[in-house]
Coordinates of C-alpha atoms (C1' of nucleotides) in Angstrom, one line a residue:
Chain A
M1 CA -12.9 1.9 -14.1
F2 CA -12.5 3.1 -10.5
S3 CA -10.0 1.3 -8.1
K4 CA -11.9 -0.7 -4.8
A5 CA -10.4 2.2 -2.8
C6 CA -12.4 4.5 -4.5
E7 CA -15.2 2.7 -4.8
Y8 CA -15.1 2.0 -1.0
G9 CA -14.2 6.0 -0.5
I10 CA -17.4 7.2 -2.2
R11 CA -19.3 4.4 -0.9
A12 CA -18.3 5.5 2.7
V13 CA -18.5 9.4 1.8
I14 CA -21.8 9.0 0.5
Y15 CA -23.1 7.1 3.6
I16 CA -21.7 9.4 6.1
W17 CA -23.4 12.5 3.8
S18 CA -26.7 10.1 4.2
Q19 CA -26.8 10.1 8.2
N20 CA -25.3 13.5 8.6
T21 CA -27.9 15.3 11.1
K22 CA -26.1 18.2 12.8
G23 CA -23.5 17.1 15.4
V24 CA -23.3 13.2 14.7
K25 CA -20.6 11.3 14.1
L26 CA -20.0 7.7 12.7
G27 CA -17.5 5.7 13.6
V28 CA -15.5 3.5 11.2
K29 CA -16.8 0.6 11.9
D30 CA -20.4 1.5 11.6
I31 CA -20.0 3.0 8.7
C32 CA -18.1 -0.3 7.0
K33 CA -20.8 -3.0 8.2
E34 CA -23.1 -0.6 6.5
I35 CA -21.7 -0.5 3.2
D36 CA -20.5 -3.8 3.4
A37 CA -16.2 -2.6 3.1
P38 CA -13.4 -4.1 4.6
E39 CA -12.8 -1.8 8.1
F40 CA -9.1 -1.1 8.2
F41 CA -8.6 -0.8 4.8
T42 CA -11.8 1.8 4.5
A43 CA -10.3 3.3 7.6
K44 CA -7.1 4.4 5.5
I45 CA -9.0 5.8 2.7
L46 CA -11.0 7.9 5.0
Q47 CA -8.0 9.0 6.8
S48 CA -6.5 10.4 3.7
L49 CA -9.4 12.1 2.8
A50 CA -9.4 13.8 6.1
K51 CA -6.2 14.7 5.6
Q52 CA -7.0 16.5 2.2
D53 CA -9.7 18.1 4.1
L54 CA -12.6 16.6 2.4
V55 CA -14.0 15.2 5.4
S56 CA -13.7 15.7 9.0
S57 CA -13.0 13.6 11.9
T58 CA -12.4 13.3 15.7
K59 CA -10.9 11.0 18.1
G60 CA -12.0 10.1 21.2
P61 CA -15.4 8.6 22.5
N62 CA -18.4 9.5 20.3
G63 CA -15.6 10.5 17.8
G64 CA -15.9 9.6 14.3
F65 CA -16.2 11.3 10.7
Y66 CA -18.5 13.5 9.4
I67 CA -19.0 16.6 6.8
S68 CA -18.1 19.9 7.6
D69 CA -20.4 22.7 6.5
D70 CA -17.4 23.7 4.4
Q71 CA -17.3 20.2 2.7
E72 CA -20.9 20.3 1.9
N73 CA -20.3 20.8 -2.0
M74 CA -17.9 18.4 -2.8
R75 CA -18.5 17.0 -6.0
L76 CA -18.0 13.3 -6.6
L77 CA -14.8 14.6 -9.4
D78 CA -13.1 16.1 -6.1
L79 CA -13.8 12.5 -4.3
V80 CA -12.3 10.7 -7.4
K81 CA -9.7 12.5 -7.7
A82 CA -8.7 12.7 -4.2
I83 CA -8.6 8.9 -3.9
D84 CA -7.2 7.7 -7.4
G85 CA -5.7 10.8 -8.5
D86 CA -6.5 12.1 -11.8
K87 CA -4.8 9.4 -14.1
L88 CA -8.4 8.8 -15.7
F89 CA -8.7 11.9 -16.7
K90 CA -5.4 13.0 -18.5
G91 CA -2.8 10.7 -20.6
C92 CA -3.2 8.9 -23.5
G93 CA -5.8 6.1 -23.7
L94 CA -3.1 3.7 -25.4
G95 CA -0.2 5.1 -22.7
L96 CA 1.5 6.9 -25.2
K97 CA 3.9 9.3 -23.9
Q98 CA 3.8 11.3 -27.2
C99 CA -0.1 11.3 -27.8
S100 CA -1.3 14.8 -28.3
E101 CA -3.5 16.8 -30.8
S102 CA -1.1 17.5 -33.0
H103 CA 0.6 13.6 -32.8
P104 CA -2.9 11.2 -31.8
C105 CA -2.5 7.8 -31.3
P106 CA -5.9 6.3 -33.4
I107 CA -8.2 6.4 -30.7
H108 CA -7.2 9.5 -29.3
N109 CA -10.3 12.1 -30.0
D110 CA -13.3 9.4 -29.7
Y111 CA -11.2 8.8 -25.9
K112 CA -10.9 12.3 -25.1
A113 CA -14.8 12.6 -25.9
I114 CA -15.2 9.7 -23.2
R115 CA -13.4 10.7 -20.7
E116 CA -14.4 14.3 -20.9
N117 CA -18.3 12.7 -20.7
L118 CA -17.2 10.7 -17.6
A119 CA -15.3 14.1 -16.1
K120 CA -18.7 16.1 -17.2
L121 CA -20.8 13.6 -15.0
L122 CA -18.8 13.0 -12.1
S123 CA -18.4 17.5 -11.4
E124 CA -21.9 17.5 -12.1
K125 CA -22.4 15.1 -9.3
T126 CA -22.4 16.2 -5.7
I127 CA -22.2 13.7 -2.7
K128 CA -25.1 15.7 -1.1
G129 CA -27.5 15.0 -4.4
L130 CA -26.0 11.4 -4.0
A131 CA -26.5 10.7 -0.7
K132 CA -29.8 12.9 -1.0
E133 CA -31.0 9.8 -3.1
V134 CA -30.2 7.5 -0.5
V135 CA -32.1 8.9 1.8
S136 CA -35.0 9.5 0.1
G137 CA -35.1 5.6 -1.1
K138 CA -34.2 6.1 -5.0
A139 CA -30.9 5.0 -4.8
T140 CA -29.1 2.2 -2.1
L141 CA -25.7 1.5 -0.7
S142 CA -26.6 -1.6 0.7
T143 CA -26.1 -4.9 -0.4
I144 CA -28.8 -6.5 1.1
L145 CA -31.9 -6.3 -0.8
E146 CA -34.9 -5.1 1.2
Chain B
M1 CA -8.9 2.7 -17.9
F2 CA -7.3 0.0 -19.7
S3 CA -4.5 -2.0 -18.0
K4 CA -1.0 -2.0 -19.1
A5 CA -1.4 -5.6 -21.0
C6 CA -4.4 -3.9 -23.0
E7 CA -2.7 -0.6 -24.1
Y8 CA 0.4 -3.0 -25.3
G9 CA -2.0 -5.6 -26.9
I10 CA -4.2 -2.9 -28.7
R11 CA -0.8 -1.1 -30.0
A12 CA 0.7 -4.3 -31.1
V13 CA -2.2 -5.3 -32.8
I14 CA -2.8 -2.4 -34.5
Y15 CA 1.1 -2.2 -35.4
I16 CA 0.7 -5.8 -36.9
W17 CA -2.1 -4.6 -38.9
S18 CA -0.5 -1.3 -40.2
Q19 CA 2.8 -3.9 -41.6
N20 CA 0.2 -6.4 -42.9
T21 CA 0.9 -7.2 -46.6
K22 CA 0.2 -10.6 -47.8
G23 CA 2.4 -13.0 -46.3
V24 CA 4.8 -10.6 -44.0
K25 CA 4.9 -12.1 -40.2
L26 CA 6.3 -9.6 -37.3
G27 CA 8.4 -10.7 -35.0
V28 CA 7.7 -10.2 -31.2
K29 CA 11.1 -8.1 -31.0
D30 CA 10.4 -5.6 -33.8
I31 CA 6.7 -5.0 -32.6
C32 CA 7.8 -4.3 -29.0
K33 CA 10.6 -1.8 -30.4
E34 CA 8.3 0.0 -32.9
I35 CA 5.6 0.2 -30.0
D36 CA 8.1 0.9 -27.2
A37 CA 6.6 -1.9 -24.9
P38 CA 8.0 -4.5 -22.9
E39 CA 9.4 -7.5 -24.7
F40 CA 8.5 -10.4 -22.9
F41 CA 5.5 -9.0 -21.2
T42 CA 4.0 -8.2 -24.7
A43 CA 5.0 -11.7 -26.1
K44 CA 2.8 -13.2 -23.4
I45 CA 0.1 -10.8 -24.6
L46 CA 0.3 -11.7 -28.1
Q47 CA 0.1 -15.8 -27.2
S48 CA -2.9 -15.4 -25.7
L49 CA -4.3 -13.4 -27.9
A50 CA -3.3 -16.1 -30.5
K51 CA -4.7 -18.9 -28.0
Q52 CA -7.9 -17.0 -28.7
D53 CA -7.6 -16.9 -32.8
L54 CA -7.6 -13.0 -32.6
V55 CA -4.0 -12.6 -34.2
S56 CA -2.1 -15.9 -35.7
S57 CA 1.2 -16.6 -35.3
T58 CA 4.1 -18.9 -36.7
K59 CA 7.3 -20.4 -35.0
G60 CA 10.7 -20.9 -36.7
P61 CA 12.9 -18.7 -39.0
N62 CA 10.2 -15.8 -40.5
G63 CA 7.9 -17.1 -38.5
G64 CA 5.9 -14.5 -36.3
F65 CA 2.7 -12.3 -35.7
Y66 CA 0.0 -11.6 -38.4
I67 CA -3.4 -11.2 -38.8
S68 CA -5.4 -14.0 -41.1
D69 CA -8.2 -13.3 -43.6
D70 CA -10.5 -14.4 -41.0
Q71 CA -9.7 -12.2 -38.4
E72 CA -9.8 -9.1 -40.3
N73 CA -12.8 -7.9 -38.9
M74 CA -11.9 -7.5 -35.3
R75 CA -13.1 -4.8 -33.2
L76 CA -11.4 -2.9 -30.7
L77 CA -14.4 -4.5 -28.2
D78 CA -13.1 -7.8 -29.2
L79 CA -9.3 -6.9 -28.3
V80 CA -10.0 -5.4 -25.1
K81 CA -12.2 -8.1 -24.1
A82 CA -10.1 -10.8 -24.7
I83 CA -6.9 -8.9 -22.7
D84 CA -9.0 -7.4 -19.6
G85 CA -11.9 -9.6 -19.7
D86 CA -15.6 -7.5 -19.6
K87 CA -15.0 -6.3 -16.0
L88 CA -15.1 -2.6 -17.7
F89 CA -18.7 -3.2 -18.7
K90 CA -20.6 -5.1 -16.8
G91 CA -20.9 -4.9 -12.8
C92 CA -21.9 -1.7 -10.4
G93 CA -19.7 1.2 -10.7
L94 CA -19.5 1.3 -7.1
G95 CA -18.6 -2.2 -6.7
L96 CA -22.0 -3.3 -5.3
K97 CA -22.9 -6.7 -5.5
Q98 CA -27.1 -6.2 -5.7
C99 CA -26.9 -3.2 -7.9
S100 CA -29.9 -3.4 -10.3
E101 CA -32.3 -1.6 -12.3
S102 CA -34.7 -1.9 -9.3
H103 CA -31.9 -1.8 -6.7
P104 CA -29.8 0.7 -8.3
C105 CA -26.6 2.6 -6.5
P106 CA -26.6 6.2 -6.2
I107 CA -24.7 6.7 -9.9
H108 CA -26.1 3.8 -11.5
N109 CA -27.9 5.4 -14.5
D110 CA -25.0 7.7 -14.9
Y111 CA -22.5 5.2 -15.0
K112 CA -24.3 2.8 -17.6
A113 CA -24.6 5.6 -19.8
I114 CA -20.8 6.2 -19.5
R115 CA -20.3 2.8 -20.1
E116 CA -22.7 2.1 -22.6
N117 CA -20.8 5.1 -24.4
L118 CA -17.6 3.1 -24.0
A119 CA -18.7 -0.5 -25.7
K120 CA -20.5 1.8 -28.5
L121 CA -17.3 3.4 -29.3
L122 CA -15.0 0.0 -28.7
S123 CA -17.4 -1.8 -31.0
E124 CA -17.7 0.8 -33.9
K125 CA -13.6 0.9 -33.9
T126 CA -12.2 -1.8 -36.2
I127 CA -8.5 -2.6 -35.8
K128 CA -8.6 -1.9 -39.4
G129 CA -9.8 1.2 -39.5
L130 CA -7.3 2.2 -36.6
A131 CA -4.4 0.7 -38.9
K132 CA -5.2 2.5 -41.3
E133 CA -4.9 6.0 -39.7
V134 CA -1.5 4.8 -38.8
V135 CA -0.8 4.2 -42.3
S136 CA -2.2 7.4 -43.9
G137 CA -0.2 9.5 -40.9
K138 CA -3.3 10.9 -39.5
A139 CA -2.3 8.9 -36.4
T140 CA 0.7 7.3 -34.6
L141 CA 1.6 4.7 -32.4
S142 CA 5.3 5.7 -32.3
T143 CA 6.6 7.7 -29.5
I144 CA 9.2 9.1 -31.1
L145 CA 7.8 12.3 -32.7
E146 CA 8.8 12.9 -36.5
Chain C
dA1 C1' -6.6 11.4 37.2
dA2 C1' -8.3 7.4 35.3
dT3 C1' -10.9 4.8 31.8
dT4 C1' -12.5 4.4 27.7
dA5 C1' -13.6 5.0 22.6
dA6 C1' -12.2 6.3 18.9
dA7 C1' -9.4 7.8 14.4
dA8 C1' -4.1 8.3 13.0
dA9 C1' 0.4 6.0 12.6
dG10 C1' 2.6 2.0 11.4
dA11 C1' 4.1 -2.8 10.5
dC12 C1' 2.8 -6.9 8.4
dA13 C1' 0.8 -10.0 5.1
dT14 C1' -1.4 -11.3 0.7
dT15 C1' -3.1 -10.9 -4.1
dT16 C1' -3.0 -9.4 -8.5
dT17 C1' -0.4 -6.6 -12.4
dT18 C1' 3.7 -6.0 -14.1
dA19 C1' 7.8 -7.6 -16.0
dT20 C1' 12.2 -10.5 -17.2
dC21 C1' 14.7 -14.7 -18.0
dT22 C1' 15.1 -19.6 -19.2
dT23 C1' 13.7 -23.6 -21.5
dT24 C1' 11.1 -26.0 -25.1
dA25 C1' 9.0 -26.9 -29.3
dA26 C1' 8.2 -26.0 -33.9
dT27 C1' 9.4 -24.3 -38.7
dT28 C1' 12.4 -22.9 -41.8
dA29 C1' 17.0 -22.5 -44.0
dG30 C1' 21.1 -24.4 -45.8
Chain D
dC1 C1' 20.0 -33.7 -41.6
dT2 C1' 21.5 -29.9 -39.2
dA3 C1' 21.5 -25.5 -37.4
dA4 C1' 19.2 -21.7 -36.9
dT5 C1' 15.1 -18.6 -35.5
dT6 C1' 11.0 -17.7 -33.6
dA7 C1' 6.7 -18.4 -30.9
dA8 C1' 5.2 -20.9 -26.7
dA9 C1' 5.7 -22.1 -22.4
dG10 C1' 7.3 -21.9 -17.7
dA11 C1' 9.6 -20.4 -13.8
dT12 C1' 10.9 -16.4 -11.1
dA13 C1' 11.1 -11.5 -9.8
dA14 C1' 9.7 -7.1 -8.5
dA15 C1' 6.1 -3.4 -8.2
dA16 C1' 1.2 -1.9 -6.6
dA17 C1' -2.8 -2.5 -5.1
dT18 C1' -5.5 -4.5 -1.5
dG19 C1' -6.0 -6.4 3.3
dT20 C1' -5.3 -7.0 8.2
dC21 C1' -3.3 -6.1 12.6
dT22 C1' -1.1 -3.7 16.3
dT23 C1' 0.3 0.4 18.8
dT24 C1' 0.0 5.3 19.7
dT25 C1' -2.4 9.5 19.8
dT26 C1' -6.6 12.4 21.2
dA27 C1' -10.4 13.6 23.6
dA28 C1' -14.5 12.6 26.1
dT29 C1' -17.1 10.5 30.5
dT30 C1' -16.7 9.0 34.5

DNA sequence: AATTAAAAAGACATTTTTATCTTTAATTAG
DNA sequence: CTAATTAAAGATAAAAATGTCTTTTTAATT
């Protein structure tokens, strides 16, 4: 469903959020150790997200990634779109160029429903909310069983 | 969502079905022209499906692909699994190895619901049913507008 | 100012997916 | 039996995704 890049990106951002107390920045190395993701590959993804202003970063000693105030309301949908684009949310399920309401492929309506369902879910989930679940212990990003 | 291979495979099989009058076999070339798919690539997919006994084929003059009686009840789910495997239906949405009911990732339950929804849809749709919609004109596989 | 630590950027490598072409095997028609 | 036709199999290639390493830039600390 999601690309590897997207999986790592989501995990990284949720983790950053879960550690996001005022003024704290997290280095890529720390993040990747925690979420068990390839370091340089994940760095690229975070850099791209920083460029798109979904996360913030600073260089230099004590630098790292963090979430600024105006990035607090990021939805999971925004994150997925920033990494994987919107191909998951548009276009025909069978890859037909001409598929439309008036010229539908055989799974058009059902596929549309699934997709809208997915988009709805992803738009209702905020990163803040997901991080909260991790902080509270209801959910986890760690691959190591406690 | 689906791979290109899967998109071509689904389109090809629905098309075969839609033309499946007793004794008629369709060549790869004809199929691909109709569904606008790359010929040799689609041939590989159909060969794999034939090996897995989801479709039938014969070589030689007037040979081609067709659906035999015991293949009539193929579900869309069977087809997707035969081409893309079951990675879409199992495993964590965020790629965590240890994700489970007792150790869930932050989107575990929602993602599970989406996935079950998708699996349900795909298992309810038979190729026969989809082909019928194409035959009746309610749906289409063609990229050319009528 | 010099050193250090970190992200950013760029280059490179590997793997997977997608796609094409060629050769072989099987079957039918003549 | 021979020729023609078609799927099957194999080889190769191109593109995209994934992953790693090196160099550059920026910023803080000493």
